[in-house]
């Protein structure tokens, strides 16, 4: 788990020359956003502290959608959530890039998705059996990132698959 946390802790600074663009630690530049959350029309509230944001998205059995304009920090937020889960050691997260997944001939089942989303060189001794156990026990946060990057013709197929 610590290997995953370390591997997921850097963020590339795109658009800069190589000399200017050394990777930065995500935790050193991440600023918690103020999120507006609504469970239904009657229950709306604001999340602004790291812990309450993390806890809101960490509840087992819940599905959340994050909306925002391009460049508003959705991917940075989910990378932060992913890293936070791995660094805690007893909870695990995997961020699945829908842009890449949607190009596959057939969409994978959940276990295969998790298995293919964690690079083999970063997983250490973790196996597919470990992933299955964590999914069954509700200890894994699965993050689908980049729905807005899925080509228009594939969006309905991907939305139904999720």
Backbone as JSON, one array per atom type, in Angstrom:
{
  "sequence": "XXXXXXXXXXXXXXXXXXXXXXXXXXXXXXXXXXXXXXXXXXXXXXXXXXXXXXXXXXXXXXXXXXXXXXXXXXXXXXXXXXXXXXXXXXXXXXXXXXXXXXXXXXXXXXXXXXXXXXXXXXXXXXXXXXXXXXXXXXXXXXXXXXXXXXXXXXXXXXXXXX",
  "N": [[0.83, -1.19, 0.0], [1.94, 1.23, 0.77], [3.8, 1.57, -1.26], [2.12, 2.06, -3.43], [0.96, 4.48, -2.52], [3.18, 6.19, -2.52], [3.83, 6.12, -5.26], [1.63, 7.32, -6.38], [1.75, 9.89, -5.49], [2.94, 12.04, -6.75], [2.65, 14.81, -9.0], [2.57, 15.69, -12.35], [3.86, 18.55, -13.97], [2.55, 19.89, -16.51], [3.14, 21.53, -19.66], [5.28, 23.05, -19.07], [8.81, 23.61, -19.52], [11.26, 20.92, -19.47], [13.26, 21.55, -17.58], [11.91, 23.24, -15.86], [9.85, 21.68, -14.97], [9.85, 19.72, -12.8], [8.51, 16.91, -11.08], [5.99, 17.46, -8.61], [5.14, 17.03, -5.16], [1.94, 15.98, -4.57], [0.52, 16.44, -2.17], [1.81, 18.7, -1.26], [0.94, 20.79, -2.81], [-1.78, 20.69, -3.02], [-4.91, 22.14, -2.51], [-7.65, 22.14, -0.52], [-10.8, 22.02, -2.01], [-13.9, 23.91, -1.94], [-16.69, 22.12, -1.7], [-19.92, 21.61, -2.97], [-22.42, 19.66, -1.84], [-25.09, 17.44, -2.44], [-27.6, 15.35, -1.28], [-30.19, 14.93, -1.84], [-32.92, 16.99, -3.03], [-33.65, 18.24, -0.67], [-31.54, 17.92, 1.12], [-28.74, 19.58, 1.28], [-25.37, 20.55, 1.44], [-22.17, 21.98, 2.42], [-18.83, 21.03, 1.83], [-15.62, 21.43, 3.07], [-13.29, 20.9, 4.49], [-10.36, 18.84, 4.63], [-10.66, 16.28, 5.94], [-13.48, 15.94, 6.14], [-14.19, 15.93, 3.45], [-12.79, 13.69, 2.5], [-13.99, 11.66, 4.09], [-16.67, 11.86, 3.22], [-16.54, 10.92, 0.56], [-15.69, 8.36, 1.03], [-17.46, 6.53, 2.05], [-18.64, 3.25, 2.26], [-20.39, 1.51, -0.34], [-21.6, 3.68, -1.56], [-22.26, 5.92, -4.28], [-20.87, 8.59, -6.02], [-20.97, 11.63, -7.91], [-18.86, 13.94, -9.48], [-19.02, 17.14, -10.57], [-17.87, 19.65, -12.79], [-16.29, 22.39, -14.48], [-14.06, 22.1, -17.33], [-10.7, 21.82, -16.36], [-11.15, 22.57, -13.76], [-10.24, 21.14, -11.61], [-11.1, 18.54, -11.01], [-9.85, 16.04, -11.6], [-7.47, 16.34, -10.15], [-8.51, 16.45, -7.57], [-9.62, 13.82, -7.32], [-7.3, 12.34, -7.58], [-6.0, 13.1, -5.26], [-7.79, 12.03, -3.36], [-7.46, 9.32, -3.98], [-4.7, 8.91, -3.36], [-4.75, 9.5, -0.63], [-6.26, 7.38, 0.39], [-4.61, 5.13, -0.14], [-2.39, 5.77, 1.44], [-3.32, 5.48, 4.01], [-3.38, 2.82, 4.56], [-5.26, 0.82, 5.46], [-7.35, 1.1, 3.82], [-8.19, 1.17, 0.39], [-7.66, 2.41, -2.9], [-8.5, 2.92, -6.32], [-7.94, 4.56, -9.29], [-9.59, 4.87, -12.23], [-9.12, 5.47, -15.56], [-11.42, 6.66, -17.62], [-11.3, 7.53, -20.24], [-9.34, 5.93, -21.43], [-10.28, 3.34, -20.87], [-12.71, 3.28, -22.23], [-12.01, 2.91, -24.84], [-11.5, 0.27, -25.21], [-12.32, -2.91, -26.68], [-14.25, -4.51, -25.39], [-15.88, -3.75, -22.34], [-14.41, -4.1, -19.13], [-15.07, -6.39, -16.33], [-15.63, -5.55, -12.85], [-13.52, -6.57, -11.16], [-11.48, -7.22, -13.01], [-11.09, -4.68, -14.05], [-10.04, -3.23, -11.84], [-7.72, -4.75, -11.47], [-6.32, -4.25, -13.9], [-5.9, -1.55, -13.66], [-4.01, -0.95, -11.78], [-0.68, -0.6, -11.97], [1.54, -3.27, -12.72], [4.22, -3.14, -11.86], [4.03, -1.57, -9.61], [2.46, -2.75, -7.72], [3.58, -4.52, -5.95], [3.43, -7.25, -3.7], [0.7, -7.56, -4.03], [-2.26, -9.18, -5.12], [-4.73, -10.35, -7.52], [-6.6, -11.7, -6.03], [-6.4, -10.38, -3.58], [-7.47, -7.89, -4.33], [-10.09, -8.66, -4.94], [-11.01, -9.5, -2.42], [-10.88, -7.04, -1.01], [-12.72, -5.51, -2.47], [-15.06, -7.03, -1.97], [-15.24, -6.68, 0.8], [-15.76, -4.02, 1.01], [-13.65, -2.23, 1.21], [-12.39, -0.86, -0.76], [-12.06, 1.97, -2.73], [-13.36, 2.86, -5.73], [-12.6, 4.84, -8.39], [-13.87, 6.56, -11.02], [-12.58, 8.35, -13.54], [-12.63, 11.14, -15.73], [-14.94, 11.13, -17.42], [-15.91, 13.1, -19.07], [-14.03, 13.09, -21.05], [-14.51, 10.93, -22.6], [-15.34, 9.74, -25.8], [-18.09, 11.11, -27.59], [-19.82, 9.2, -28.99], [-19.41, 6.91, -27.42], [-20.29, 7.43, -24.84], [-22.89, 6.75, -23.76], [-22.75, 3.95, -23.64], [-20.61, 3.64, -21.83], [-21.63, 4.97, -19.56], [-23.84, 3.32, -18.92], [-22.45, 0.97, -18.32], [-21.02, 1.69, -16.03]],
  "CA": [[0.0, 0.0, 0.0], [2.81, 2.41, 0.8], [4.37, 1.69, -2.6], [1.09, 2.73, -4.23], [0.82, 5.86, -2.06], [4.32, 6.94, -3.03], [3.74, 6.2, -6.71], [0.51, 8.19, -6.76], [1.85, 11.14, -4.76], [3.52, 13.13, -7.54], [1.84, 15.34, -10.09], [3.39, 16.26, -13.42], [3.55, 19.93, -14.31], [2.55, 19.92, -17.97], [3.19, 22.84, -20.26], [6.53, 23.69, -18.71], [9.99, 22.92, -20.06], [11.77, 19.88, -18.57], [14.0, 22.16, -16.48], [10.95, 23.85, -14.94], [8.73, 20.79, -14.69], [10.09, 18.56, -11.96], [7.26, 16.52, -10.42], [5.75, 18.0, -7.27], [4.32, 16.21, -4.28], [0.55, 16.43, -4.62], [0.11, 16.98, -0.87], [2.42, 20.01, -1.02], [0.3, 21.84, -3.6], [-3.22, 20.5, -3.03], [-5.71, 23.01, -1.66], [-9.0, 21.57, -0.48], [-11.83, 22.89, -2.6], [-15.17, 23.95, -1.25], [-17.59, 21.32, -2.52], [-21.35, 21.66, -2.67], [-22.93, 18.3, -1.93], [-26.53, 17.28, -2.22], [-28.07, 13.98, -1.24], [-31.44, 15.1, -2.57], [-33.26, 18.41, -3.07], [-33.8, 18.76, 0.69], [-30.29, 17.83, 1.87], [-27.59, 20.18, 0.6], [-24.4, 21.09, 2.39], [-20.86, 22.34, 1.9], [-17.66, 20.31, 2.37], [-14.44, 22.25, 2.8], [-12.13, 20.4, 5.22], [-9.8, 17.6, 4.08], [-11.21, 15.07, 6.54], [-14.89, 15.74, 5.78], [-14.24, 15.59, 2.02], [-12.35, 12.31, 2.41], [-15.02, 10.79, 4.68], [-17.86, 11.89, 2.37], [-16.33, 10.07, -0.61], [-15.18, 7.06, 1.46], [-18.51, 5.67, 2.63], [-18.87, 2.05, 1.44], [-21.68, 1.32, -0.97], [-22.14, 4.93, -2.09], [-21.74, 6.38, -5.57], [-20.9, 10.04, -6.1], [-20.53, 12.25, -9.16], [-18.24, 15.25, -9.31], [-19.22, 17.96, -11.75], [-17.08, 20.88, -12.83], [-15.79, 22.81, -15.79], [-12.72, 21.61, -17.69], [-9.64, 22.55, -15.66], [-11.58, 23.02, -12.42], [-9.56, 20.38, -10.56], [-11.76, 17.27, -10.7], [-8.85, 14.96, -11.6], [-6.56, 16.57, -9.01], [-9.26, 16.05, -6.37], [-9.72, 12.36, -7.21], [-5.95, 11.83, -7.33], [-5.77, 13.34, -3.83], [-8.57, 11.01, -2.66], [-6.79, 8.04, -4.22], [-3.46, 8.88, -2.59], [-5.1, 9.46, 0.79], [-6.7, 6.03, 0.74], [-3.45, 4.23, -0.12], [-1.47, 6.09, 2.53], [-3.9, 5.08, 5.3], [-2.98, 1.44, 4.77], [-6.34, -0.16, 5.63], [-8.33, 1.37, 2.78], [-7.48, 1.15, -0.87], [-8.36, 3.13, -3.96], [-7.98, 2.78, -7.67], [-8.5, 5.55, -10.21], [-9.71, 4.27, -13.56], [-9.24, 6.52, -16.56], [-12.47, 6.26, -18.55], [-10.85, 7.83, -21.61], [-8.61, 4.75, -21.92], [-11.13, 2.16, -20.76], [-13.78, 3.34, -23.23], [-11.47, 2.52, -26.14], [-11.37, -1.18, -25.27], [-13.4, -3.57, -27.44], [-15.3, -4.83, -24.42], [-15.6, -3.14, -21.05], [-14.08, -5.17, -18.17], [-15.83, -6.48, -15.08], [-14.99, -4.72, -11.81], [-12.26, -7.14, -10.71], [-10.49, -7.04, -14.08], [-10.82, -3.24, -14.13], [-9.12, -2.91, -10.75], [-6.46, -5.43, -11.77], [-5.59, -3.58, -14.98], [-5.67, -0.13, -13.35], [-2.85, -0.81, -10.89], [0.47, -1.11, -12.72], [2.18, -4.46, -12.15], [5.47, -2.8, -11.18], [3.76, -0.82, -8.39], [1.57, -3.45, -6.8], [4.3, -5.35, -4.99], [2.89, -8.6, -3.57], [-0.75, -7.58, -4.14], [-2.77, -10.07, -6.17], [-6.14, -10.21, -7.9], [-7.36, -12.21, -4.89], [-6.45, -9.27, -2.61], [-8.41, -6.9, -4.85], [-11.44, -9.22, -4.8], [-11.35, -9.45, -1.0], [-11.13, -5.65, -0.63], [-14.0, -5.13, -3.08], [-16.12, -7.72, -1.23], [-15.31, -6.13, 2.15], [-16.05, -2.59, 0.94], [-12.46, -1.47, 1.59], [-11.77, -0.26, -1.94], [-12.73, 3.07, -3.4], [-13.12, 2.81, -7.18], [-12.82, 6.18, -8.9], [-13.95, 6.66, -12.48], [-12.14, 9.71, -13.85], [-12.55, 11.56, -17.11], [-16.1, 10.83, -18.26], [-16.01, 14.16, -20.08], [-13.04, 12.82, -22.08], [-14.98, 9.78, -23.39], [-15.93, 10.23, -27.04], [-19.55, 11.21, -27.55], [-20.52, 7.96, -29.35], [-19.22, 5.87, -26.39], [-20.73, 7.86, -23.5], [-24.03, 5.99, -23.26], [-22.24, 2.62, -23.32], [-19.79, 3.73, -20.61], [-22.54, 5.33, -18.44], [-24.59, 2.1, -18.56], [-21.49, 0.04, -17.75], [-20.72, 2.14, -14.66]],
  "C": [[0.87, 1.26, 0.0], [3.48, 2.64, -0.54], [3.4, 2.42, -3.51], [0.96, 4.19, -3.82], [1.95, 6.72, -2.59], [4.22, 7.15, -4.54], [2.67, 7.18, -7.16], [0.63, 9.58, -6.14], [2.41, 12.3, -5.56], [2.57, 13.54, -8.65], [2.76, 16.01, -11.09], [2.94, 17.68, -13.72], [3.66, 20.06, -15.83], [2.56, 21.35, -18.47], [4.45, 23.61, -19.93], [7.69, 22.94, -19.36], [10.46, 21.89, -19.04], [12.5, 20.49, -17.37], [13.06, 22.75, -15.44], [9.98, 22.85, -14.36], [9.06, 19.58, -13.84], [8.79, 18.22, -11.23], [7.18, 17.08, -9.0], [4.95, 17.0, -6.45], [2.92, 16.79, -4.25], [0.14, 17.06, -3.29], [0.7, 18.36, -0.59], [1.75, 21.13, -1.8], [-1.22, 21.76, -3.59], [-3.89, 21.44, -2.05], [-7.13, 22.45, -1.7], [-10.0, 22.53, -1.1], [-13.03, 22.98, -1.66], [-16.15, 23.24, -2.17], [-19.02, 21.49, -2.04], [-21.87, 20.25, -2.87], [-24.43, 18.3, -1.71], [-26.88, 15.81, -2.3], [-29.38, 13.91, -2.0], [-31.78, 16.59, -2.53], [-33.34, 19.04, -1.67], [-32.48, 18.79, 1.46], [-29.13, 18.34, 1.02], [-26.65, 20.74, 1.65], [-23.07, 21.33, 1.7], [-19.78, 21.53, 2.61], [-16.44, 21.15, 2.06], [-13.17, 21.78, 3.52], [-11.68, 19.07, 4.63], [-10.51, 16.36, 4.61], [-12.67, 14.87, 6.15], [-15.06, 15.41, 4.3], [-13.88, 14.11, 1.85], [-13.42, 11.35, 2.94], [-16.27, 10.73, 3.81], [-17.71, 10.92, 1.2], [-15.92, 8.64, -0.25], [-16.25, 6.11, 1.99], [-18.76, 4.47, 1.71], [-20.28, 2.01, 0.87], [-22.3, 2.57, -1.57], [-21.5, 5.26, -3.42], [-21.92, 7.9, -5.61], [-20.47, 10.49, -7.48], [-19.96, 13.61, -8.84], [-18.38, 15.99, -10.63], [-18.33, 19.19, -11.67], [-16.63, 21.16, -14.24], [-14.43, 22.16, -16.06], [-11.68, 22.47, -16.97], [-10.0, 23.0, -14.26], [-10.98, 22.2, -11.29], [-10.2, 19.05, -10.19], [-10.73, 16.13, -10.61], [-7.87, 15.13, -10.45], [-7.24, 16.14, -7.71], [-9.3, 14.52, -6.25], [-8.34, 11.72, -7.04], [-5.59, 11.99, -5.86], [-6.54, 12.3, -3.0], [-7.91, 9.64, -2.78], [-5.54, 7.91, -3.35], [-3.75, 8.77, -1.1], [-5.54, 8.08, 1.24], [-5.52, 5.08, 0.82], [-2.55, 4.51, 1.07], [-2.01, 5.71, 3.9], [-3.64, 3.61, 5.59], [-4.1, 0.43, 4.94], [-7.49, 0.08, 4.65], [-7.56, 1.54, 1.48], [-8.32, 1.85, -1.93], [-7.7, 2.85, -5.3], [-8.71, 3.79, -8.54], [-8.43, 4.97, -11.61], [-9.97, 5.39, -14.57], [-10.21, 6.09, -17.65], [-12.1, 6.52, -20.0], [-10.16, 6.62, -22.21], [-9.5, 3.51, -21.93], [-12.17, 2.13, -21.87], [-13.31, 2.93, -24.61], [-11.3, 1.01, -26.29], [-12.56, -1.78, -26.02], [-14.56, -3.96, -26.55], [-14.9, -4.25, -23.07], [-15.41, -4.23, -20.0], [-15.06, -5.25, -17.01], [-15.02, -5.75, -14.01], [-13.63, -5.26, -11.37], [-11.17, -6.97, -11.76], [-10.12, -5.56, -14.24], [-9.81, -2.82, -13.07], [-7.75, -3.49, -11.05], [-5.66, -4.71, -12.85], [-5.26, -2.13, -14.67], [-4.49, 0.1, -12.41], [-1.65, -1.42, -11.6], [1.18, -2.25, -11.99], [3.45, -4.11, -11.36], [5.26, -2.02, -9.89], [2.98, -1.6, -7.35], [2.28, -4.31, -5.77], [3.67, -6.73, -4.92], [1.37, -8.68, -3.73], [-1.2, -8.42, -5.33], [-4.23, -9.74, -6.48], [-7.04, -10.69, -6.76], [-7.48, -11.14, -3.79], [-7.48, -8.24, -3.04], [-9.85, -7.38, -4.67], [-11.88, -9.13, -3.34], [-11.69, -8.02, -0.57], [-12.43, -5.13, -1.23], [-15.16, -5.74, -2.3], [-16.33, -7.13, 0.16], [-15.63, -4.64, 2.16], [-14.88, -1.71, 1.35], [-11.8, -0.76, 0.41], [-12.66, 0.82, -2.51], [-12.35, 3.0, -4.87], [-13.54, 4.17, -7.73], [-12.8, 6.13, -10.42], [-13.66, 8.11, -12.84], [-12.2, 9.96, -15.35], [-13.73, 11.21, -17.99], [-16.26, 11.86, -19.37], [-15.01, 13.98, -21.22], [-13.41, 11.61, -22.94], [-15.64, 10.34, -24.64], [-17.46, 10.15, -26.97], [-20.26, 9.9, -27.92], [-20.43, 6.86, -28.28], [-19.82, 6.22, -25.04], [-21.89, 7.05, -22.95], [-23.59, 4.59, -22.83], [-21.46, 2.64, -22.0], [-20.68, 4.06, -19.4], [-23.33, 4.1, -18.0], [-23.69, 1.08, -17.88], [-21.18, 0.4, -16.29], [-21.89, 1.77, -13.76]]
}
